[in-house]
XYZ file of C-alpha atoms in Angstrom:
743
model
C 115.182 116.953 137.507
C 114.222 115.711 133.244
C 111.782 113.622 132.819
C 112.140 112.448 129.947
C 109.899 110.346 127.751
C 109.800 107.887 125.181
C 107.583 106.482 121.834
C 108.285 102.461 123.085
C 110.148 100.675 125.661
C 113.151 100.420 123.344
C 114.313 103.829 122.214
C 114.084 104.682 126.279
C 116.443 102.032 126.145
C 118.514 103.180 124.068
C 118.087 106.841 125.384
C 119.194 105.174 128.575
C 122.277 104.481 126.689
C 123.335 107.994 125.606
C 123.070 109.639 128.365
C 125.973 107.137 129.364
C 125.354 106.423 133.154
C 123.976 103.311 134.458
C 120.694 103.860 135.190
C 118.764 102.499 138.207
C 115.767 100.558 136.938
C 112.303 101.864 138.823
C 108.797 100.121 138.653
C 108.151 101.769 134.218
C 111.136 104.273 134.293
C 114.696 104.358 135.134
C 116.789 107.283 136.938
C 119.863 108.486 137.314
C 122.467 111.276 136.377
C 119.862 114.282 136.558
C 116.929 112.720 133.775
C 114.394 110.401 134.688
C 113.161 108.229 130.889
C 109.972 106.509 130.988
C 107.894 105.369 128.241
C 104.433 104.293 126.261
C 103.687 101.639 124.485
C 103.365 103.005 121.738
C 99.586 104.607 121.465
C 98.706 105.062 124.534
C 95.286 106.513 123.882
C 92.777 105.950 121.073
C 89.569 108.081 119.755
C 86.527 107.701 121.855
C 83.875 105.629 120.033
C 80.865 107.025 118.044
C 78.976 105.675 121.745
C 80.449 108.485 123.527
C 79.261 111.214 121.722
C 75.655 109.914 122.017
C 75.471 109.122 125.895
C 71.251 108.940 125.438
C 72.092 105.351 123.942
C 73.051 103.487 127.015
C 75.547 100.449 126.683
C 74.528 99.690 123.509
C 76.698 98.607 121.452
C 74.370 97.661 117.688
C 75.991 99.672 115.565
C 72.835 101.783 114.087
C 71.564 104.907 112.153
C 70.106 107.196 114.186
C 73.714 108.421 115.806
C 75.016 108.718 112.679
C 76.559 111.275 110.896
C 78.766 111.711 113.766
C 80.724 114.604 113.462
C 81.947 115.237 117.767
C 82.299 118.945 117.919
C 85.406 118.017 120.581
C 87.241 115.112 119.969
C 88.526 112.860 123.276
C 90.184 111.261 123.928
C 90.780 107.780 126.161
C 93.154 105.445 127.724
C 93.569 102.135 124.880
C 91.411 99.378 125.381
C 91.964 96.027 124.602
C 89.939 94.423 121.558
C 88.501 91.440 122.701
C 87.125 92.789 126.491
C 86.933 96.689 124.916
C 88.210 98.025 128.292
C 91.074 99.450 129.326
C 94.205 97.920 129.040
C 95.626 97.002 131.916
C 99.293 97.668 131.188
C 98.467 100.882 129.193
C 96.700 101.966 132.188
C 99.437 101.559 134.965
C 101.952 102.663 132.194
C 100.102 105.940 132.565
C 99.906 106.028 136.423
C 103.480 105.765 136.010
C 104.068 108.398 133.718
C 101.431 110.827 134.878
C 102.488 110.605 138.793
C 106.657 111.108 136.761
C 104.594 114.183 135.659
C 103.921 115.367 138.131
C 106.659 115.191 141.210
C 108.294 117.988 142.658
C 111.279 118.077 141.093
C 110.582 117.101 137.532
C 110.945 121.041 135.444
C 111.416 120.202 132.033
C 109.115 117.150 130.364
C 110.777 115.594 126.943
C 108.496 114.718 124.108
C 110.782 111.302 122.538
C 108.212 109.987 120.213
C 109.892 108.700 117.137
C 110.880 111.698 114.919
C 107.077 111.453 112.902
C 103.299 113.404 113.792
C 102.323 109.963 114.506
C 104.838 109.592 117.468
C 105.229 113.314 117.892
C 101.159 113.292 119.308
C 101.685 109.845 120.644
C 103.437 111.443 123.226
C 101.998 114.937 123.390
C 98.385 113.409 124.523
C 100.192 111.056 126.790
C 101.585 114.443 128.175
C 98.542 116.794 127.360
C 96.821 114.274 129.488
C 99.216 113.920 132.737
C 99.902 116.661 133.193
C 98.848 119.854 136.181
C 101.476 122.000 136.556
C 101.351 123.714 133.083
C 104.370 125.726 133.288
C 107.037 122.981 133.322
C 109.093 123.060 130.953
C 108.620 121.197 127.554
C 111.637 120.199 125.050
C 111.630 117.836 122.505
C 114.000 114.882 121.236
C 114.694 114.639 117.948
C 116.728 111.767 116.631
C 117.471 110.285 113.049
C 119.443 107.623 114.496
C 119.412 105.770 117.895
C 123.535 105.135 118.650
C 124.242 106.566 120.799
C 126.716 108.875 119.912
C 123.824 110.650 118.696
C 121.352 110.638 121.504
C 124.414 112.375 123.288
C 124.258 115.207 121.337
C 120.234 115.524 120.625
C 120.202 116.057 124.129
C 122.676 118.855 124.006
C 120.516 120.757 121.259
C 116.501 120.391 122.358
C 114.413 122.691 120.620
C 111.178 123.838 123.116
C 108.402 121.526 121.945
C 106.346 124.210 121.124
C 108.678 124.399 117.394
C 106.920 121.572 117.029
C 103.520 122.200 117.084
C 101.947 122.821 114.178
C 103.837 119.137 112.870
C 101.366 118.165 115.622
C 98.243 119.679 114.313
C 99.348 117.329 111.040
C 99.224 114.294 113.341
C 95.969 115.419 115.334
C 94.194 116.546 111.775
C 95.125 113.534 110.002
C 93.994 111.647 113.303
C 90.357 113.153 113.307
C 89.762 112.910 109.566
C 90.899 109.749 108.908
C 88.339 108.907 112.770
C 85.578 110.885 110.633
C 85.917 108.614 106.884
C 85.974 105.457 108.969
C 83.283 104.921 111.815
C 81.340 106.718 109.445
C 80.952 105.291 106.152
C 82.931 102.119 107.852
C 78.742 101.927 109.721
C 77.159 103.222 106.693
C 78.257 100.592 104.411
C 78.118 97.749 106.394
C 74.609 98.448 108.079
C 74.167 98.971 104.226
C 75.582 95.885 103.434
C 74.976 93.324 106.413
C 78.772 92.672 105.589
C 81.724 94.864 107.403
C 83.319 97.174 105.300
C 86.111 98.404 106.352
C 85.997 101.626 105.006
C 88.890 105.031 104.572
C 90.475 107.441 103.236
C 93.512 105.537 102.192
C 92.768 102.343 102.038
C 89.538 102.324 99.502
C 91.087 104.237 96.767
C 94.653 101.616 97.096
C 92.080 98.959 96.797
C 90.820 100.843 94.620
C 93.481 101.092 92.059
C 93.674 97.711 92.324
C 90.469 96.949 91.823
C 90.224 99.275 87.989
C 94.084 97.714 87.267
C 92.619 93.517 87.344
C 89.264 94.625 86.200
C 91.188 96.390 82.487
C 93.416 92.538 82.992
C 90.014 90.398 83.393
C 88.051 92.630 80.360
C 90.944 93.313 78.155
C 90.702 91.864 74.286
C 93.544 91.249 71.988
C 93.748 93.045 69.292
C 95.365 92.264 66.376
C 97.947 93.990 64.748
C 100.485 94.743 62.027
C 103.437 95.460 62.661
C 106.892 96.275 59.592
C 109.663 94.445 60.626
C 113.053 93.950 58.675
C 115.238 90.555 60.391
C 118.259 91.064 57.668
C 122.409 90.345 58.193
C 124.775 92.579 57.803
C 128.370 92.374 57.536
C 127.262 88.415 58.719
C 125.674 90.109 62.170
C 121.216 90.169 61.685
C 120.172 93.587 62.433
C 116.717 94.159 63.602
C 114.373 97.119 63.590
C 110.485 97.592 64.581
C 109.097 100.286 62.663
C 107.220 102.557 64.546
C 104.162 101.824 62.127
C 101.515 99.980 62.372
C 98.506 99.017 60.863
C 95.083 97.596 61.774
C 94.350 93.964 61.033
C 92.389 94.718 57.151
C 95.382 96.782 55.825
C 97.061 94.199 55.252
C 97.653 95.409 52.007
C 98.448 99.244 52.831
C 101.477 96.532 55.244
C 102.833 95.104 52.050
C 102.894 97.982 50.525
C 104.985 100.749 52.440
C 107.671 97.681 53.576
C 108.166 97.277 49.821
C 108.480 100.694 49.533
C 111.134 100.624 52.079
C 112.442 98.284 50.896
C 112.654 99.494 47.196
C 114.313 103.470 49.749
C 116.776 100.439 50.725
C 118.860 101.654 54.389
C 121.889 103.201 55.398
C 124.340 104.466 58.609
C 123.946 108.324 59.608
C 125.313 108.852 62.243
C 128.472 106.091 64.679
C 128.912 107.812 67.938
C 131.215 105.758 70.916
C 131.971 107.434 74.040
C 133.772 106.800 77.855
C 131.506 107.803 80.103
C 130.561 107.542 84.421
C 127.674 105.734 85.299
C 126.281 106.926 88.420
C 125.340 104.449 90.910
C 121.719 104.392 92.461
C 120.492 106.556 95.201
C 120.240 106.307 98.448
C 117.284 105.091 100.098
C 113.488 106.060 100.339
C 111.251 103.364 102.953
C 109.355 103.349 99.728
C 112.395 102.311 97.285
C 113.884 100.038 99.665
C 110.594 98.219 100.058
C 110.587 97.628 96.792
C 114.267 96.565 96.211
C 113.061 93.651 98.909
C 110.862 93.249 97.105
C 111.814 92.594 93.787
C 115.182 90.897 94.951
C 114.118 89.028 97.526
C 110.574 88.482 97.844
C 109.732 90.399 100.962
C 106.296 92.224 101.693
C 106.208 95.327 102.407
C 105.062 95.324 106.273
C 107.587 92.265 106.461
C 110.636 94.630 105.820
C 109.201 97.171 107.636
C 109.374 95.474 110.706
C 112.929 94.653 109.913
C 114.511 98.153 108.939
C 112.815 99.312 112.570
C 114.563 96.519 114.553
C 117.445 97.291 112.957
C 116.643 101.661 113.135
C 115.439 100.127 117.306
C 118.780 98.389 117.898
C 121.086 101.579 116.152
C 122.110 99.716 113.000
C 120.156 102.489 110.637
C 119.227 105.556 110.254
C 115.294 106.659 110.378
C 113.844 104.674 108.427
C 109.858 105.668 107.525
C 110.905 108.653 105.344
C 110.197 109.026 101.538
C 113.712 111.114 100.515
C 116.516 109.448 98.561
C 118.722 112.460 99.525
C 121.055 113.557 103.108
C 119.866 117.446 104.299
C 123.792 119.935 104.287
C 124.168 119.629 108.086
C 124.989 115.751 107.548
C 128.345 116.750 105.951
C 129.989 116.177 108.525
C 128.743 112.510 110.230
C 128.404 110.639 106.449
C 131.938 111.688 106.937
C 132.929 109.719 109.998
C 130.623 107.170 108.687
C 132.381 106.416 105.271
C 135.907 105.871 107.463
C 134.891 103.813 109.307
C 133.585 101.826 106.037
C 137.212 102.626 104.541
C 138.610 101.031 107.745
C 137.140 97.875 107.176
C 137.905 97.499 103.934
C 135.579 98.887 101.583
C 136.774 101.768 98.804
C 135.039 104.787 99.791
C 135.610 108.899 99.400
C 133.126 112.100 100.379
C 131.535 113.119 97.393
C 129.936 116.401 97.854
C 127.342 116.582 95.129
C 124.177 117.706 95.096
C 122.650 114.488 93.188
C 123.041 112.920 97.664
C 122.820 116.316 99.424
C 119.639 117.890 98.388
C 117.723 119.962 101.318
C 114.791 120.860 98.619
C 114.251 116.614 99.034
C 113.505 116.359 101.950
C 111.181 117.232 104.400
C 111.094 115.715 108.079
C 113.882 112.739 107.205
C 116.697 111.805 104.984
C 116.831 108.640 103.145
C 118.128 105.721 105.664
C 121.511 104.947 105.714
C 123.795 102.677 107.654
C 125.847 103.814 111.364
C 128.967 103.904 112.417
C 127.318 100.955 115.143
C 128.677 97.328 112.401
C 125.514 94.263 113.503
C 127.669 91.598 114.180
C 126.334 88.928 111.542
C 126.687 86.214 113.583
C 123.852 87.407 116.145
C 121.484 89.229 112.933
C 118.999 86.750 111.007
C 118.715 85.896 107.567
C 115.780 88.575 106.265
C 118.090 91.117 108.610
C 121.116 90.694 107.237
C 119.472 90.850 103.732
C 117.484 94.166 104.754
C 120.737 96.019 106.649
C 122.659 95.130 103.277
C 120.916 95.967 100.884
C 121.182 99.379 102.756
C 124.741 98.949 103.404
C 125.621 97.764 100.192
C 123.235 101.410 98.591
C 125.737 103.876 100.876
C 128.710 102.063 99.768
C 127.608 102.317 95.821
C 126.847 105.824 96.481
C 130.091 106.842 97.781
C 132.499 104.538 96.154
C 135.856 105.974 95.118
C 135.823 103.627 92.226
C 133.843 105.209 88.997
C 132.145 102.233 86.880
C 133.224 103.071 83.201
C 131.514 102.084 80.533
C 131.770 102.828 75.840
C 128.011 104.115 74.934
C 127.445 103.427 71.553
C 124.705 104.896 69.551
C 124.390 103.909 65.732
C 121.484 105.869 63.836
C 120.490 103.391 60.155
C 117.684 105.586 58.006
C 115.862 104.782 55.104
C 115.242 107.340 52.788
C 112.865 110.298 54.479
C 110.297 107.905 55.651
C 111.625 106.889 59.262
C 114.645 106.465 60.875
C 116.332 103.922 63.629
C 118.210 104.741 66.613
C 120.330 101.627 68.115
C 121.969 101.377 70.698
C 124.592 99.940 73.138
C 126.416 99.700 76.330
C 130.454 98.055 77.304
C 130.627 97.770 81.130
C 134.986 98.797 81.276
C 135.324 99.104 84.907
C 133.222 97.261 87.206
C 133.681 100.639 90.656
C 131.187 100.899 92.474
C 129.424 97.487 90.132
C 131.342 95.449 92.067
C 128.872 96.557 95.420
C 125.714 97.002 94.499
C 122.970 94.989 92.452
C 123.743 95.770 89.030
C 121.739 94.289 86.291
C 122.161 95.777 82.830
C 124.391 93.875 80.492
C 126.231 93.418 78.179
C 125.762 95.023 74.026
C 127.479 95.203 71.544
C 126.031 96.683 68.857
C 127.383 94.747 65.495
C 130.563 96.869 64.024
C 128.910 99.753 61.612
C 130.690 102.963 59.939
C 128.265 106.374 59.102
C 127.918 105.709 55.335
C 127.714 101.719 55.501
C 124.542 99.618 53.908
C 122.448 97.845 55.687
C 120.187 94.973 53.809
C 116.526 95.712 55.164
C 113.523 93.328 54.166
C 110.739 94.341 55.309
C 108.123 92.167 56.327
C 103.976 92.273 57.517
C 103.996 90.721 61.068
C 101.471 89.603 63.008
C 101.504 91.081 66.566
C 98.623 91.587 70.083
C 98.261 93.715 71.796
C 99.229 93.272 75.844
C 97.164 93.521 78.482
C 97.873 95.786 81.424
C 100.768 94.081 84.295
C 98.498 93.005 88.116
C 100.085 96.135 89.963
C 103.352 94.869 92.182
C 105.094 96.510 95.159
C 107.042 98.639 93.312
C 104.586 99.669 90.503
C 101.772 100.047 93.225
C 104.561 102.481 95.302
C 105.535 104.484 92.862
C 101.831 104.573 91.547
C 101.501 105.399 94.697
C 104.165 108.387 96.226
C 102.277 110.070 92.448
C 98.691 108.798 91.523
C 98.264 111.085 88.614
C 102.117 111.069 87.210
C 101.836 109.352 83.409
C 102.222 105.231 83.831
C 104.199 104.686 81.117
C 106.899 108.529 81.646
C 106.994 106.376 85.111
C 107.714 103.330 83.572
C 109.949 105.109 80.983
C 112.236 106.888 84.683
C 112.372 103.678 85.637
C 114.218 102.086 82.762
C 115.944 105.929 82.624
C 117.623 105.196 86.274
C 119.046 101.510 85.858
C 120.420 102.759 82.641
C 121.801 106.237 83.044
C 121.537 105.923 87.364
C 120.002 109.676 87.663
C 116.927 110.826 86.786
C 114.785 114.482 87.325
C 112.741 113.327 90.172
C 111.420 117.435 90.714
C 108.304 116.532 89.842
C 107.959 113.014 91.986
C 109.526 115.297 95.129
C 106.562 118.574 94.664
C 104.164 115.885 94.019
C 104.748 114.279 98.451
C 105.458 118.039 99.248
C 101.846 119.164 97.905
C 100.094 115.669 99.870
C 99.501 114.317 95.970
C 100.691 110.883 97.341
C 98.206 108.142 98.711
C 99.261 107.711 102.593
C 103.220 108.341 102.854
C 106.485 106.499 103.727
C 104.575 106.132 107.117
C 101.631 104.871 106.338
C 101.294 102.858 103.753
C 103.196 99.863 104.564
C 100.271 99.257 107.247
C 97.636 100.442 105.681
C 97.658 98.286 102.405
C 98.862 94.907 105.533
C 95.272 95.478 106.474
C 93.983 95.662 102.813
C 95.484 92.161 103.554
C 94.378 90.722 105.495
C 91.110 92.049 105.071
C 90.570 90.082 102.094
C 90.775 92.473 99.976
C 93.746 92.580 98.349
C 96.469 89.171 97.522
C 100.704 89.622 97.018
C 101.921 86.407 95.424
C 105.188 86.859 95.471
C 105.576 90.462 94.837
C 102.509 90.730 92.503
C 99.259 92.155 93.611
C 95.501 90.798 92.724
C 91.708 91.394 93.617
C 90.421 89.483 95.872
C 86.114 88.348 96.609
C 86.133 90.666 99.072
C 88.028 93.908 96.979
C 85.390 93.336 94.650
C 82.684 93.639 97.150
C 83.887 96.580 98.659
C 84.047 98.706 95.010
C 81.018 96.788 93.537
C 78.841 98.207 96.811
C 80.778 101.415 97.845
C 79.848 102.291 94.072
C 76.404 101.127 94.488
C 76.147 103.412 97.559
C 77.394 106.717 95.527
C 80.440 106.217 98.027
C 83.362 108.377 96.069
C 86.693 107.461 97.185
C 88.831 108.142 94.820
C 92.237 108.821 94.188
C 91.303 112.728 93.329
C 89.345 112.429 97.058
C 91.611 111.687 98.704
C 94.206 113.720 97.216
C 92.287 116.829 98.125
C 92.267 115.715 101.743
C 96.255 114.772 101.731
C 97.440 118.691 100.317
C 94.619 119.957 103.541
C 97.180 117.982 106.592
C 100.195 119.283 104.125
C 98.237 123.603 104.235
C 98.374 122.204 108.421
C 101.333 121.423 108.719
C 102.403 124.038 106.566
C 100.663 126.965 109.127
C 98.128 127.894 106.229
C 94.601 126.787 107.311
C 93.918 124.969 111.537
C 93.829 121.598 112.572
C 89.605 122.792 112.587
C 90.018 124.102 108.751
C 90.825 120.529 107.190
C 88.467 118.551 109.121
C 85.038 120.104 108.425
C 86.480 120.210 105.132
C 86.434 116.152 105.497
C 82.761 116.723 107.440
C 81.542 117.820 103.559
C 82.097 115.362 102.212
C 81.004 112.405 104.071
C 78.254 114.803 104.993
C 77.058 114.972 101.066
C 76.494 110.744 101.028
C 74.207 111.045 104.180
C 72.065 113.740 102.348
C 72.009 112.433 99.559
C 67.763 112.940 98.644
C 65.732 109.645 97.120
C 64.768 109.540 93.821
C 61.407 110.390 92.501
C 61.822 109.310 89.242
C 62.226 105.312 89.025
C 64.408 104.618 85.660
C 66.837 107.412 87.608
C 66.743 105.510 91.153
C 69.664 103.173 92.954
C 68.432 103.679 96.478
C 69.506 100.352 98.135
C 68.755 99.777 100.855
C 68.985 98.633 104.262
C 70.404 95.213 105.408
C 67.294 92.997 106.243
C 65.064 95.772 105.094
C 62.141 94.324 103.777
C 61.471 94.991 100.849
C 57.829 93.739 99.566
C 56.221 91.048 99.142
C 56.830 88.367 97.364
C 54.383 87.447 94.230
C 55.024 83.840 94.400
C 54.055 82.928 97.837
C 53.621 86.020 99.638
C 56.441 85.778 102.056
C 58.316 89.270 103.631
C 61.418 90.393 100.483
C 64.105 91.198 102.543
C 67.315 92.649 101.163
C 70.202 90.099 101.410
C 73.827 90.810 101.161
C 74.054 91.289 96.907
C 70.502 90.232 96.330
C 66.335 90.905 97.646
C 65.149 87.799 98.212
C 62.175 86.304 99.490
C 62.252 85.174 103.021
C 60.544 81.778 101.916
C 63.708 79.359 100.142
C 63.922 76.973 102.396
C 60.515 76.045 101.660
C 61.252 76.794 97.854
C 59.963 80.224 96.830
C 62.579 81.276 94.165
C 62.223 84.573 93.715
C 66.033 86.740 94.182
C 66.849 90.163 91.787
C 70.981 90.937 92.304
C 71.298 94.167 93.597
C 73.771 94.954 90.490
C 72.422 94.210 87.330
C 75.212 95.156 84.942
C 76.857 97.636 86.812
C 73.670 99.415 87.593
C 72.637 99.077 91.662
C 68.728 98.107 91.882
C 66.285 99.507 93.996
C 64.261 99.172 96.516
C 61.079 100.842 94.952
C 61.740 98.963 91.100
C 61.630 95.739 93.325
C 58.922 96.940 94.900
C 57.407 97.806 91.678
C 58.729 94.188 89.975
C 57.395 92.193 92.907
C 53.321 94.079 92.315
C 53.368 94.480 88.616
C 55.208 91.483 86.854
C 57.654 94.293 85.949
C 59.594 97.720 86.221
C 60.294 101.357 85.458
C 62.761 101.181 82.100
C 65.980 101.666 83.811
C 68.417 103.792 83.010
C 72.563 102.812 82.122
C 73.422 99.507 81.828
C 76.537 98.488 80.460
C 76.721 95.889 78.518
C 79.686 93.325 80.935
C 80.751 92.081 76.681
C 80.126 95.123 74.563
C 81.231 97.821 77.357
C 77.895 100.173 76.144
C 75.030 101.888 78.070
C 71.993 100.876 77.807
C 68.429 100.667 79.153
C 65.818 98.665 79.828
C 62.579 96.849 82.319
C 63.047 94.083 83.915
C 60.907 92.002 84.003
C 60.059 88.617 86.290
C 60.305 85.379 84.150
C 59.819 81.642 86.481
C 60.127 83.558 89.512
C 64.053 85.397 89.187
C 64.087 88.969 86.600
C 65.501 88.788 83.651
C 66.190 91.871 80.217
C 62.579 92.835 79.276
C 63.807 95.257 76.298
C 59.501 96.582 75.139
C 60.188 95.369 70.913
C 63.038 94.211 71.799
C 64.474 90.378 72.302
C 65.364 89.475 75.683
C 68.068 89.287 77.318
C 69.240 88.059 79.934
C 71.678 89.572 83.155
C 75.206 88.598 84.254
C 75.700 85.347 86.362
C 75.292 86.839 90.289
C 78.001 86.872 92.342
C 78.655 84.248 95.137
C 77.631 85.851 98.405
C 80.490 86.692 101.187
C 80.527 85.632 104.681
C 78.068 87.055 106.615
C 79.318 89.610 109.271
C 78.241 88.246 112.652
C 80.835 90.393 114.613
C 78.728 93.079 117.524
C 77.056 95.613 116.050
C 76.882 93.756 112.668
C 72.508 93.271 112.141
C 71.160 89.896 112.550
C 72.744 86.642 109.751
C 69.273 85.930 108.937
C 70.865 83.397 105.950
C 71.070 82.914 102.239
C 69.043 80.915 100.191
C 71.478 77.773 98.908
C 72.224 78.512 96.173
C 72.186 82.740 95.723
């Protein structure tokens, strides 16, 4: 008998359809035609928590620095627990017992891993088998499904490979699991104990939130800059021709701008070249997951999580191919399958033809999975929800556009206008002659007709200085954030230009992007990014309205708290770990090597030595610590979330010091010195919120509050204190000390 363990019940049903015979349903499995099919519920196993490695702590679940950092010599897994009761889920336990019994049935000689076709699915089922199987001599196979149609399942069952051929994929999956656990449990607990607020610190979530934080801070602190541009808007042959010079002049250079405009106007302008040619406009590429999410967000304002859930459902129903792909290309081995799908589309009346093109079929730009396409199975429109139909039709229309037999023919025009040797202007236009594939896929390019000019024609110009303002950066959208995360080291202007070129030309060179993906430079992966971004939203770190991301107070607190703690979780560090995971996948380093890299980064956070120089000291202690005696009422001064404050606040004591002032963490040692002597040491590294310049200063007490003391210079008030976030009162949290009203 062959035992197949599917990742989910829905996949088990689809595999049963592919076997092609009505199977007998049992408790937790199906059986028939030489097969037994059972299933997991996604992850049945998860890594044990820190307490499992510290038995001396007994049953206490209270978080403490006593067992941090935790670097297990051997990682331990356990059956998944209910998030509310913290006990093993009964349904999970029963299903694993079923899997265990089936794995060890004497008549089962082959066990098949039918996890989703990615590293996550690989380890979900491997963990079940490893924990269940006693007889290690049984054959282990892998069922790899690019889609879940009965034909694909039937074909895949006849072509199963040994499970050992996927060992490197499993190694990468385990390495990611271990590394994310190390960052999550160690730094989340550390940051939470420091601040008294639950801070979710992860390898990928932090750089994502920081990217949005940095962009929003740049927008918030943006000061418009005025400049003068040279602009001419004069009519020639009855048509206004707008020419904007590349020259810019500062506000105090108005006279120079006037002088340059007069020089241009005296020189005159003439048409030096006119080009008109018919051209073929290519359709956009097939969809990777992130590009599909970009399109759905742009057109329907659909969140990444919603679109992924729908694509996943359509995949499980057999209508679309595997969704979590980072490629926009198809494998050369899929040509026959694509021909069959196209034949089906032709029978439905769509004008399609097979195209054997490198812009469609390219093995060098596929890591594990091809682009998302429809399968031969066409859904009944009446049985899909409105949003499901939107998602399916978006994928289907793009597929038809790419293989459309009718070309989109356009006329491209280009007029070059020269102002002597001073500057050359190029006007571009395009008119669609034959719509072709644009009848089936989204196409927003509007016809742009250029003036009727020929080579040698003079062009009327009247350049004048025009005052303009610099524009602030734009908030991240679903599309621009996705593009950034796929290649965070790519110049943003270059990325925007390529996006514009792709819309106009239908094709750009994307070699650099795929190189970044395959080397592990991206932040997160197609399979994980959506869930991580959704976690950041549910944690109150970022907001998504329509398709625009903005930072929330919780996200500001997270990033600024980590900066105070000198925890650097930026794109460089995350990409370094991502590259290590890819090296595991390619067999260049071991799982343990990648884990050691993460451990060394985490150990650095915990090994920071106390600074003896109070001018440089930034150690802020832990939430709830007594740090000094109040100079006003002689009671304890405690470390709260965002400030140090007197515990006598209920009796009206106003002594307080912000933990962060002008971007500089104020250390416990300096607060103690302030309470004892009325003045801190001169602290280095403040940054003015107005001028952005760095400065040094001491703090002194003034009516119980800390203010700047520049010694011989005039005093300067500190920035307004930040509003407090609610204290986390979950399991293991520090005691919920109440902050003084109004702090």
